[in-house]
């Protein structure tokens, strides 16, 4: 008789598939999920005033949400600039989903959309603690530091090669 040692497979440890959806404007379930994540992270966790977080640009920006098993987990919004560049804003991940690479995958999806649409560049205004994260995606710091909502930030840019 042979005995095989078995190990229980934790469902929690198995990688989960992220479904990324996006919408233009402020009248959809995707937009509501995006603002749920943003309010949770920026308003509740980082004490940013809600009037500063939800702004007049919501109706003409593209809102991306990454879902894990239909739960909104990560978000970002993209403002398409007059010269065709993308400005990524409001990148946030729900605390229980952090550390799983979801934000990285979401930004990669936005970069792929930029390449597909022949976007010349992407800029963003990164919180200083996230600079290394964006550098791994190819972004470079292009400005001196600035404070926004009492949090230090730097502008970063990724030039898209077509």
CSV table of N, CA and C in Angstrom, one decimal:
chain,number,residue,atom,x,y,z
A,1,UNK,N,0.8,-1.2,0.0
A,1,UNK,CA,0.0,0.0,0.0
A,1,UNK,C,0.9,1.2,0.0
A,2,UNK,N,0.7,2.1,-1.0
A,2,UNK,CA,1.4,3.4,-1.0
A,2,UNK,C,0.5,4.5,-0.4
A,3,UNK,N,1.1,5.3,0.4
A,3,UNK,CA,0.4,6.5,0.9
A,3,UNK,C,1.0,7.7,0.2
A,4,UNK,N,0.1,8.5,-0.3
A,4,UNK,CA,0.4,9.8,-0.9
A,4,UNK,C,0.0,10.9,0.1
A,5,UNK,N,1.0,11.7,0.3
A,5,UNK,CA,0.6,12.9,1.2
A,5,UNK,C,-0.1,13.9,0.3
A,6,UNK,N,-1.2,14.3,0.7
A,6,UNK,CA,-2.0,15.3,0.0
A,6,UNK,C,-2.0,16.6,0.8
A,7,UNK,N,-2.1,17.7,0.0
A,7,UNK,CA,-2.1,19.0,0.6
A,7,UNK,C,-3.4,19.6,0.2
A,8,UNK,N,-4.2,20.2,1.1
A,8,UNK,CA,-5.4,20.9,0.7
A,8,UNK,C,-5.1,22.1,-0.2
A,9,UNK,N,-5.9,22.2,-1.2
A,9,UNK,CA,-5.7,23.4,-2.1
A,9,UNK,C,-6.6,24.5,-1.6
A,10,UNK,N,-6.0,25.5,-1.3
A,10,UNK,CA,-6.8,26.7,-0.8
A,10,UNK,C,-7.4,27.4,-2.0
A,11,UNK,N,-8.6,27.6,-2.0
A,11,UNK,CA,-9.3,28.4,-3.1
A,11,UNK,C,-8.7,29.8,-3.1
A,12,UNK,N,-8.5,30.3,-1.9
A,12,UNK,CA,-8.0,31.7,-1.7
A,12,UNK,C,-6.7,31.9,-2.4
A,13,UNK,N,-5.8,30.9,-2.4
A,13,UNK,CA,-4.5,31.0,-3.0
A,13,UNK,C,-4.4,30.9,-4.5
A,14,UNK,N,-5.5,30.3,-5.0
A,14,UNK,CA,-5.5,30.1,-6.5
A,14,UNK,C,-5.6,31.5,-7.1
A,15,UNK,N,-4.9,31.8,-8.2
A,15,UNK,CA,-5.0,33.1,-8.9
A,15,UNK,C,-6.4,33.2,-9.4
A,16,UNK,N,-7.0,34.4,-9.3
A,16,UNK,CA,-8.3,34.7,-9.7
A,16,UNK,C,-8.3,35.5,-11.0
A,17,UNK,N,-9.2,35.2,-11.9
A,17,UNK,CA,-9.3,35.9,-13.2
A,17,UNK,C,-9.9,37.2,-13.0
A,18,UNK,N,-9.3,38.3,-13.5
A,18,UNK,CA,-9.9,39.6,-13.4
A,18,UNK,C,-10.6,40.0,-14.7
A,19,UNK,N,-11.8,40.4,-14.6
A,19,UNK,CA,-12.6,40.9,-15.8
A,19,UNK,C,-12.5,42.4,-15.8
A,20,UNK,N,-11.9,43.0,-16.8
A,20,UNK,CA,-11.8,44.4,-16.9
A,20,UNK,C,-12.9,45.0,-17.8
A,21,UNK,N,-13.6,46.0,-17.3
A,21,UNK,CA,-14.7,46.6,-18.1
A,21,UNK,C,-14.4,48.1,-18.0
A,22,UNK,N,-14.9,48.8,-19.1
A,22,UNK,CA,-14.8,50.3,-19.0
A,22,UNK,C,-16.0,50.9,-19.7
A,23,UNK,N,-16.2,52.2,-19.3
A,23,UNK,CA,-17.4,52.9,-19.8
A,23,UNK,C,-17.0,54.4,-19.9
A,24,UNK,N,-17.6,55.1,-20.8
A,24,UNK,CA,-17.5,56.5,-21.0
A,24,UNK,C,-18.6,57.2,-20.2
A,25,UNK,N,-18.3,58.1,-19.4
A,25,UNK,CA,-19.3,58.9,-18.7
A,25,UNK,C,-19.7,58.4,-17.3
A,26,UNK,N,-20.7,59.0,-16.8
A,26,UNK,CA,-21.1,58.8,-15.4
A,26,UNK,C,-22.5,58.2,-15.2
A,27,UNK,N,-22.9,57.4,-16.1
A,27,UNK,CA,-24.3,56.9,-16.0
A,27,UNK,C,-24.3,55.4,-16.3
A,28,UNK,N,-23.6,54.6,-15.5
A,28,UNK,CA,-23.6,53.2,-15.7
A,28,UNK,C,-23.2,52.5,-14.4
A,29,UNK,N,-23.4,51.2,-14.4
A,29,UNK,CA,-23.0,50.4,-13.2
A,29,UNK,C,-21.5,50.4,-13.1
A,30,UNK,N,-20.8,50.4,-14.2
A,30,UNK,CA,-19.3,50.4,-14.1
A,30,UNK,C,-18.8,51.7,-13.4
A,31,UNK,N,-19.4,52.8,-13.8
A,31,UNK,CA,-19.1,54.1,-13.2
A,31,UNK,C,-19.4,54.1,-11.7
A,32,UNK,N,-20.6,53.5,-11.3
A,32,UNK,CA,-20.9,53.5,-9.9
A,32,UNK,C,-19.9,52.6,-9.1
A,33,UNK,N,-19.5,51.5,-9.7
A,33,UNK,CA,-18.5,50.6,-9.1
A,33,UNK,C,-17.2,51.4,-8.9
A,34,UNK,N,-16.8,52.1,-10.0
A,34,UNK,CA,-15.5,52.9,-9.9
A,34,UNK,C,-15.6,53.9,-8.7
A,35,UNK,N,-16.7,54.6,-8.6
A,35,UNK,CA,-16.8,55.6,-7.6
A,35,UNK,C,-16.9,55.0,-6.2
A,36,UNK,N,-17.5,53.8,-6.1
A,36,UNK,CA,-17.5,53.0,-4.8
A,36,UNK,C,-16.0,52.8,-4.4
A,37,UNK,N,-15.2,52.3,-5.3
A,37,UNK,CA,-13.8,52.0,-5.0
A,37,UNK,C,-13.1,53.3,-4.6
A,38,UNK,N,-13.3,54.3,-5.4
A,38,UNK,CA,-12.6,55.6,-5.1
A,38,UNK,C,-13.0,56.2,-3.8
A,39,UNK,N,-14.3,56.2,-3.5
A,39,UNK,CA,-14.8,56.7,-2.2
A,39,UNK,C,-14.2,55.9,-1.0
A,40,UNK,N,-14.1,54.6,-1.2
A,40,UNK,CA,-13.5,53.7,-0.1
A,40,UNK,C,-12.1,54.0,0.1
A,41,UNK,N,-11.3,54.1,-1.0
A,41,UNK,CA,-9.9,54.3,-0.8
A,41,UNK,C,-9.5,55.8,-0.6
A,42,UNK,N,-10.0,56.7,-1.4
A,42,UNK,CA,-9.5,58.1,-1.3
A,42,UNK,C,-10.2,58.9,-0.2
A,43,UNK,N,-11.5,58.7,-0.1
A,43,UNK,CA,-12.3,59.5,0.9
A,43,UNK,C,-12.2,58.9,2.3
A,44,UNK,N,-12.5,57.6,2.4
A,44,UNK,CA,-12.5,57.0,3.7
A,44,UNK,C,-11.1,56.7,4.2
A,45,UNK,N,-10.2,56.1,3.4
A,45,UNK,CA,-8.9,55.7,3.9
A,45,UNK,C,-7.9,56.9,3.9
A,46,UNK,N,-7.9,57.7,2.9
A,46,UNK,CA,-6.9,58.8,2.8
A,46,UNK,C,-7.5,60.2,3.2
A,47,UNK,N,-8.7,60.2,3.6
A,47,UNK,CA,-9.4,61.4,4.1
A,47,UNK,C,-9.4,62.6,3.0
A,48,UNK,N,-9.5,62.2,1.8
A,48,UNK,CA,-9.6,63.3,0.7
A,48,UNK,C,-11.1,63.8,0.7
A,49,UNK,N,-11.3,65.1,0.6
A,49,UNK,CA,-12.7,65.5,0.6
A,49,UNK,C,-13.4,65.0,-0.6
A,50,UNK,N,-14.6,64.5,-0.4
A,50,UNK,CA,-15.4,63.9,-1.5
A,50,UNK,C,-15.6,64.9,-2.7
A,51,UNK,N,-15.7,66.2,-2.3
A,51,UNK,CA,-15.9,67.2,-3.4
A,51,UNK,C,-14.7,67.3,-4.3
A,52,UNK,N,-13.5,66.9,-3.8
A,52,UNK,CA,-12.3,67.0,-4.6
A,52,UNK,C,-12.2,65.6,-5.4
A,53,UNK,N,-12.7,64.6,-4.8
A,53,UNK,CA,-12.5,63.3,-5.4
A,53,UNK,C,-13.5,63.1,-6.6
A,54,UNK,N,-14.7,63.4,-6.4
A,54,UNK,CA,-15.7,63.3,-7.5
A,54,UNK,C,-15.9,64.7,-8.1
A,55,UNK,N,-15.5,64.8,-9.4
A,55,UNK,CA,-15.4,66.1,-9.9
A,55,UNK,C,-16.2,66.3,-11.2
A,56,UNK,N,-16.0,67.5,-11.9
A,56,UNK,CA,-16.8,67.8,-13.1
A,56,UNK,C,-16.3,67.0,-14.3
A,57,UNK,N,-15.2,66.2,-14.2
A,57,UNK,CA,-14.7,65.5,-15.4
A,57,UNK,C,-15.4,64.1,-15.5
A,58,UNK,N,-16.2,63.7,-14.5
A,58,UNK,CA,-16.7,62.3,-14.6
A,58,UNK,C,-17.4,62.0,-15.8
A,59,UNK,N,-18.2,62.9,-16.4
A,59,UNK,CA,-19.1,62.6,-17.5
A,59,UNK,C,-18.3,62.5,-18.8
A,60,UNK,N,-17.0,62.9,-18.9
A,60,UNK,CA,-16.3,62.8,-20.2
A,60,UNK,C,-15.0,62.1,-20.0
A,61,UNK,N,-14.9,61.2,-19.0
A,61,UNK,CA,-13.7,60.4,-18.9
A,61,UNK,C,-14.1,58.9,-19.0
A,62,UNK,N,-13.1,58.1,-19.3
A,62,UNK,CA,-13.4,56.6,-19.4
A,62,UNK,C,-13.0,56.0,-18.1
A,63,UNK,N,-14.0,55.3,-17.5
A,63,UNK,CA,-13.8,54.7,-16.2
A,63,UNK,C,-13.6,53.2,-16.4
A,64,UNK,N,-12.4,52.7,-15.9
A,64,UNK,CA,-12.1,51.3,-15.9
A,64,UNK,C,-12.3,50.7,-14.6
A,65,UNK,N,-12.8,49.5,-14.5
A,65,UNK,CA,-13.0,48.7,-13.3
A,65,UNK,C,-12.6,47.3,-13.5
A,66,UNK,N,-11.7,46.7,-12.6
A,66,UNK,CA,-11.4,45.3,-12.7
A,66,UNK,C,-12.2,44.6,-11.6
A,67,UNK,N,-12.8,43.5,-12.1
A,67,UNK,CA,-13.7,42.7,-11.2
A,67,UNK,C,-13.1,41.4,-10.9
A,68,UNK,N,-13.2,40.9,-9.7
A,68,UNK,CA,-12.9,39.6,-9.3
A,68,UNK,C,-14.2,38.9,-8.9
A,69,UNK,N,-14.6,37.9,-9.6
A,69,UNK,CA,-15.8,37.2,-9.3
A,69,UNK,C,-17.0,38.2,-9.1
A,70,UNK,N,-17.1,39.1,-10.0
A,70,UNK,CA,-18.1,40.1,-10.0
A,70,UNK,C,-18.0,41.2,-9.0
A,71,UNK,N,-17.0,41.1,-8.1
A,71,UNK,CA,-16.8,42.2,-7.1
A,71,UNK,C,-15.8,43.2,-7.6
A,72,UNK,N,-16.2,44.5,-7.6
A,72,UNK,CA,-15.3,45.6,-8.0
A,72,UNK,C,-14.1,45.6,-7.1
A,73,UNK,N,-12.9,45.5,-7.7
A,73,UNK,CA,-11.6,45.4,-7.0
A,73,UNK,C,-10.7,46.6,-7.2
A,74,UNK,N,-10.6,47.0,-8.4
A,74,UNK,CA,-9.6,48.0,-8.8
A,74,UNK,C,-10.2,49.0,-9.8
A,75,UNK,N,-9.8,50.2,-9.8
A,75,UNK,CA,-10.3,51.2,-10.8
A,75,UNK,C,-9.2,52.2,-11.2
A,76,UNK,N,-9.5,52.8,-12.3
A,76,UNK,CA,-8.7,54.0,-12.8
A,76,UNK,C,-9.6,54.7,-13.8
A,77,UNK,N,-9.4,56.0,-14.0
A,77,UNK,CA,-10.1,56.7,-15.0
A,77,UNK,C,-9.1,57.3,-16.0
A,78,UNK,N,-9.5,57.4,-17.3
A,78,UNK,CA,-8.7,58.0,-18.3
A,78,UNK,C,-9.4,59.2,-18.9
A,79,UNK,N,-8.6,60.3,-18.9
A,79,UNK,CA,-9.1,61.5,-19.6
A,79,UNK,C,-8.3,61.6,-20.9
A,80,UNK,N,-9.0,61.6,-22.0
A,80,UNK,CA,-8.4,61.7,-23.3
A,80,UNK,C,-8.1,63.2,-23.5
A,81,UNK,N,-6.9,63.6,-23.7
A,81,UNK,CA,-6.5,65.0,-23.8
A,81,UNK,C,-6.7,65.5,-25.2
A,82,UNK,N,-6.7,66.8,-25.4
A,82,UNK,CA,-6.9,67.4,-26.7
A,82,UNK,C,-5.9,67.0,-27.8
A,83,UNK,N,-4.7,66.7,-27.4
A,83,UNK,CA,-3.6,66.3,-28.3
A,83,UNK,C,-3.6,64.8,-28.5
A,84,UNK,N,-4.6,64.1,-27.9
A,84,UNK,CA,-4.7,62.6,-28.1
A,84,UNK,C,-4.0,61.8,-27.0
A,85,UNK,N,-3.3,62.4,-26.1
A,85,UNK,CA,-2.7,61.7,-25.0
A,85,UNK,C,-3.7,61.2,-24.0
A,86,UNK,N,-3.3,60.2,-23.2
A,86,UNK,CA,-4.2,59.8,-22.1
A,86,UNK,C,-3.6,60.3,-20.8
A,87,UNK,N,-4.5,60.7,-19.9
A,87,UNK,CA,-4.1,61.0,-18.6
A,87,UNK,C,-4.8,60.1,-17.6
A,88,UNK,N,-4.1,59.2,-17.0
A,88,UNK,CA,-4.6,58.2,-16.0
A,88,UNK,C,-4.8,58.9,-14.7
A,89,UNK,N,-6.0,58.8,-14.1
A,89,UNK,CA,-6.3,59.4,-12.8
A,89,UNK,C,-7.0,58.4,-11.9
A,90,UNK,N,-7.1,58.7,-10.7
A,90,UNK,CA,-7.9,58.0,-9.7
A,90,UNK,C,-7.7,56.5,-9.7
A,91,UNK,N,-6.4,56.0,-9.7
A,91,UNK,CA,-6.1,54.6,-9.6
A,91,UNK,C,-6.2,54.2,-8.1
A,92,UNK,N,-7.0,53.2,-7.9
A,92,UNK,CA,-7.3,52.7,-6.5
A,92,UNK,C,-7.7,51.2,-6.5
A,93,UNK,N,-7.2,50.6,-5.4
A,93,UNK,CA,-7.6,49.1,-5.2
A,93,UNK,C,-8.2,49.0,-3.9
A,94,UNK,N,-9.3,48.2,-3.8
A,94,UNK,CA,-9.9,47.9,-2.5
A,94,UNK,C,-8.8,47.1,-1.6
A,95,UNK,N,-8.8,47.5,-0.4
A,95,UNK,CA,-7.7,46.9,0.5
A,95,UNK,C,-7.6,45.4,0.5
A,96,UNK,N,-8.7,44.7,0.5
A,96,UNK,CA,-8.7,43.2,0.5
A,96,UNK,C,-8.2,42.6,-0.8
A,97,UNK,N,-8.1,43.4,-1.8
A,97,UNK,CA,-7.5,43.0,-3.1
A,97,UNK,C,-6.1,43.4,-3.4
A,98,UNK,N,-5.5,44.2,-2.5
A,98,UNK,CA,-4.2,44.7,-2.7
A,98,UNK,C,-3.1,43.6,-2.7
A,99,UNK,N,-2.0,43.8,-3.3
A,99,UNK,CA,-0.9,42.8,-3.3
A,99,UNK,C,-1.1,41.7,-4.2
A,100,UNK,N,-2.1,41.7,-5.1
A,100,UNK,CA,-2.3,40.6,-6.0
A,100,UNK,C,-2.0,41.0,-7.5
A,101,UNK,N,-1.4,42.2,-7.7
A,101,UNK,CA,-1.1,42.6,-9.0
A,101,UNK,C,-2.2,43.1,-9.9
A,102,UNK,N,-3.4,43.4,-9.3
A,102,UNK,CA,-4.5,43.8,-10.0
A,102,UNK,C,-4.4,45.2,-10.6
A,103,UNK,N,-3.8,46.1,-9.8
A,103,UNK,CA,-3.5,47.5,-10.3
A,103,UNK,C,-2.6,47.4,-11.5
A,104,UNK,N,-1.6,46.6,-11.4
A,104,UNK,CA,-0.6,46.5,-12.5
A,104,UNK,C,-1.3,46.0,-13.8
A,105,UNK,N,-2.2,44.9,-13.6
A,105,UNK,CA,-2.9,44.4,-14.8
A,105,UNK,C,-3.9,45.4,-15.4
A,106,UNK,N,-4.5,46.2,-14.5
A,106,UNK,CA,-5.4,47.3,-15.0
A,106,UNK,C,-4.6,48.3,-15.8
A,107,UNK,N,-3.5,48.8,-15.3
A,107,UNK,CA,-2.7,49.8,-16.0
A,107,UNK,C,-2.2,49.2,-17.3
A,108,UNK,N,-1.8,47.9,-17.3
A,108,UNK,CA,-1.3,47.3,-18.5
A,108,UNK,C,-2.4,47.3,-19.6
A,109,UNK,N,-3.7,47.0,-19.1
A,109,UNK,CA,-4.8,47.0,-20.1
A,109,UNK,C,-5.0,48.4,-20.7
A,110,UNK,N,-4.8,49.5,-19.8
A,110,UNK,CA,-5.0,50.8,-20.3
A,110,UNK,C,-3.9,51.1,-21.3
A,111,UNK,N,-2.6,50.7,-21.0
A,111,UNK,CA,-1.5,50.9,-22.0
A,111,UNK,C,-1.8,50.2,-23.3
A,112,UNK,N,-2.4,49.0,-23.2
A,112,UNK,CA,-2.7,48.3,-24.5
A,112,UNK,C,-3.8,49.0,-25.3
A,113,UNK,N,-4.8,49.6,-24.6
A,113,UNK,CA,-5.8,50.4,-25.2
A,113,UNK,C,-5.1,51.6,-25.9
A,114,UNK,N,-4.1,52.2,-25.2
A,114,UNK,CA,-3.4,53.4,-25.8
A,114,UNK,C,-2.7,53.0,-27.0
A,115,UNK,N,-2.0,51.8,-27.0
A,115,UNK,CA,-1.3,51.4,-28.2
A,115,UNK,C,-2.3,51.1,-29.4
A,116,UNK,N,-3.4,50.4,-29.0
A,116,UNK,CA,-4.4,50.1,-30.0
A,116,UNK,C,-5.0,51.3,-30.7
A,117,UNK,N,-5.1,52.4,-30.0
A,117,UNK,CA,-5.7,53.6,-30.5
A,117,UNK,C,-4.7,54.6,-31.0
A,118,UNK,N,-3.4,54.2,-31.0
A,118,UNK,CA,-2.3,55.1,-31.5
A,118,UNK,C,-2.1,56.3,-30.6
A,119,UNK,N,-2.4,56.2,-29.3
A,119,UNK,CA,-2.2,57.3,-28.4
A,119,UNK,C,-0.7,57.5,-28.3
A,120,UNK,N,-0.2,58.8,-28.3
A,120,UNK,CA,1.2,59.1,-28.3
A,120,UNK,C,1.9,58.9,-27.0
A,121,UNK,N,1.1,59.2,-25.9
A,121,UNK,CA,1.7,59.1,-24.6
A,121,UNK,C,0.6,59.0,-23.5
A,122,UNK,N,1.1,58.6,-22.3
A,122,UNK,CA,0.2,58.6,-21.1
A,122,UNK,C,0.9,59.3,-20.0
A,123,UNK,N,0.2,60.2,-19.4
A,123,UNK,CA,0.7,60.9,-18.2
A,123,UNK,C,-0.2,60.6,-17.0
A,124,UNK,N,0.4,60.8,-15.8
A,124,UNK,CA,-0.4,60.6,-14.6
A,124,UNK,C,0.3,61.4,-13.5
A,125,UNK,N,-0.4,61.6,-12.4
A,125,UNK,CA,0.1,62.4,-11.3
A,125,UNK,C,0.1,61.4,-10.1
A,126,UNK,N,1.2,60.8,-9.9
A,126,UNK,CA,1.4,59.6,-9.0
A,126,UNK,C,1.6,60.1,-7.5
A,127,UNK,N,1.0,59.4,-6.6
A,127,UNK,CA,1.4,59.6,-5.2
A,127,UNK,C,2.8,59.0,-5.1
A,128,UNK,N,3.6,59.7,-4.3
A,128,UNK,CA,5.0,59.3,-4.2
A,128,UNK,C,5.2,57.8,-3.8
A,129,UNK,N,4.4,57.3,-3.0
A,129,UNK,CA,4.6,55.9,-2.6
A,129,UNK,C,4.4,54.9,-3.8
A,130,UNK,N,3.7,55.4,-4.8
A,130,UNK,CA,3.4,54.6,-6.0
A,130,UNK,C,4.4,54.8,-7.2
A,131,UNK,N,5.4,55.6,-7.0
A,131,UNK,CA,6.3,55.9,-8.1
A,131,UNK,C,7.0,54.6,-8.6
A,132,UNK,N,7.5,53.8,-7.7
A,132,UNK,CA,8.1,52.5,-8.1
A,132,UNK,C,7.2,51.6,-8.9
A,133,UNK,N,5.9,51.6,-8.5
A,133,UNK,CA,4.9,50.8,-9.2
A,133,UNK,C,4.8,51.2,-10.7
A,134,UNK,N,4.7,52.5,-10.9
A,134,UNK,CA,4.6,53.0,-12.3
A,134,UNK,C,5.9,52.9,-13.0
A,135,UNK,N,7.0,53.0,-12.4
A,135,UNK,CA,8.3,52.8,-13.1
A,135,UNK,C,8.4,51.4,-13.6
A,136,UNK,N,7.9,50.4,-12.9
A,136,UNK,CA,7.9,49.0,-13.4
A,136,UNK,C,7.1,48.9,-14.7
A,137,UNK,N,6.1,49.8,-14.9
A,137,UNK,CA,5.3,49.8,-16.1
A,137,UNK,C,5.9,50.6,-17.2
A,138,UNK,N,7.1,51.3,-17.0
A,138,UNK,CA,7.7,52.1,-18.0
A,138,UNK,C,7.6,53.6,-17.9
A,139,UNK,N,6.9,54.1,-16.9
A,139,UNK,CA,6.7,55.5,-16.7
A,139,UNK,C,7.9,56.1,-16.1
A,140,UNK,N,8.2,57.4,-16.4
A,140,UNK,CA,9.3,58.1,-15.8
A,140,UNK,C,8.8,59.4,-15.2
A,141,UNK,N,9.4,59.8,-14.1
A,141,UNK,CA,9.1,61.0,-13.4
A,141,UNK,C,9.5,62.2,-14.3
A,142,UNK,N,8.6,63.2,-14.4
A,142,UNK,CA,8.9,64.3,-15.3
A,142,UNK,C,8.7,65.7,-14.6
A,143,UNK,N,8.5,65.7,-13.3
A,143,UNK,CA,8.3,66.9,-12.6
A,143,UNK,C,8.9,66.9,-11.2
A,144,UNK,N,8.9,68.1,-10.6
A,144,UNK,CA,9.3,68.2,-9.2
A,144,UNK,C,8.0,67.8,-8.4
A,145,UNK,N,8.2,67.5,-7.2
A,145,UNK,CA,7.1,67.1,-6.3
A,145,UNK,C,6.1,68.2,-6.0
A,146,UNK,N,4.9,67.8,-5.9
A,146,UNK,CA,3.8,68.7,-5.5
A,146,UNK,C,2.9,68.0,-4.5
A,147,UNK,N,2.2,68.8,-3.7
A,147,UNK,CA,1.2,68.3,-2.8
A,147,UNK,C,-0.2,68.4,-3.3
A,148,UNK,N,-0.9,67.3,-3.2
A,148,UNK,CA,-2.4,67.3,-3.5
A,148,UNK,C,-3.1,66.6,-2.3
A,149,UNK,N,-4.0,67.3,-1.7
A,149,UNK,CA,-4.8,66.7,-0.6
A,149,UNK,C,-3.8,66.2,0.5
A,150,UNK,N,-2.7,67.0,0.7
A,150,UNK,CA,-1.7,66.7,1.7
A,150,UNK,C,-0.9,65.4,1.5
A,151,UNK,N,-0.9,65.0,0.2
A,151,UNK,CA,-0.1,63.8,-0.2
A,151,UNK,C,0.8,64.2,-1.3
A,152,UNK,N,2.1,63.9,-1.1
A,152,UNK,CA,3.1,64.3,-2.1
A,152,UNK,C,2.9,63.4,-3.4
A,153,UNK,N,3.0,64.1,-4.6
A,153,UNK,CA,2.8,63.6,-5.9
A,153,UNK,C,3.9,64.0,-6.8
A,154,UNK,N,4.1,63.3,-7.9
A,154,UNK,CA,4.9,63.7,-9.1
A,154,UNK,C,4.2,63.3,-10.4
A,155,UNK,N,4.4,64.2,-11.4
A,155,UNK,CA,3.9,63.8,-12.7
A,155,UNK,C,4.8,62.8,-13.3
A,156,UNK,N,4.3,61.8,-14.0
A,156,UNK,CA,5.0,60.7,-14.7
A,156,UNK,C,4.5,60.6,-16.1
A,157,UNK,N,5.3,60.1,-17.0
A,157,UNK,CA,4.9,60.0,-18.4
A,157,UNK,C,5.5,58.7,-19.0
A,158,UNK,N,4.6,58.1,-19.9
A,158,UNK,CA,5.0,56.9,-20.6
A,158,UNK,C,4.8,57.3,-22.1
A,159,UNK,N,5.9,57.3,-22.9
A,159,UNK,CA,5.8,57.5,-24.3
A,159,UNK,C,5.5,56.2,-25.0
A,160,UNK,N,4.4,56.2,-25.8
A,160,UNK,CA,4.0,55.0,-26.5
A,160,UNK,C,4.7,54.9,-27.9
A,161,UNK,N,5.4,53.8,-28.0
A,161,UNK,CA,6.1,53.5,-29.3
A,161,UNK,C,5.2,52.7,-30.2
A,162,UNK,N,4.9,53.1,-31.4
A,162,UNK,CA,4.0,52.4,-32.3
A,162,UNK,C,4.7,51.7,-33.3
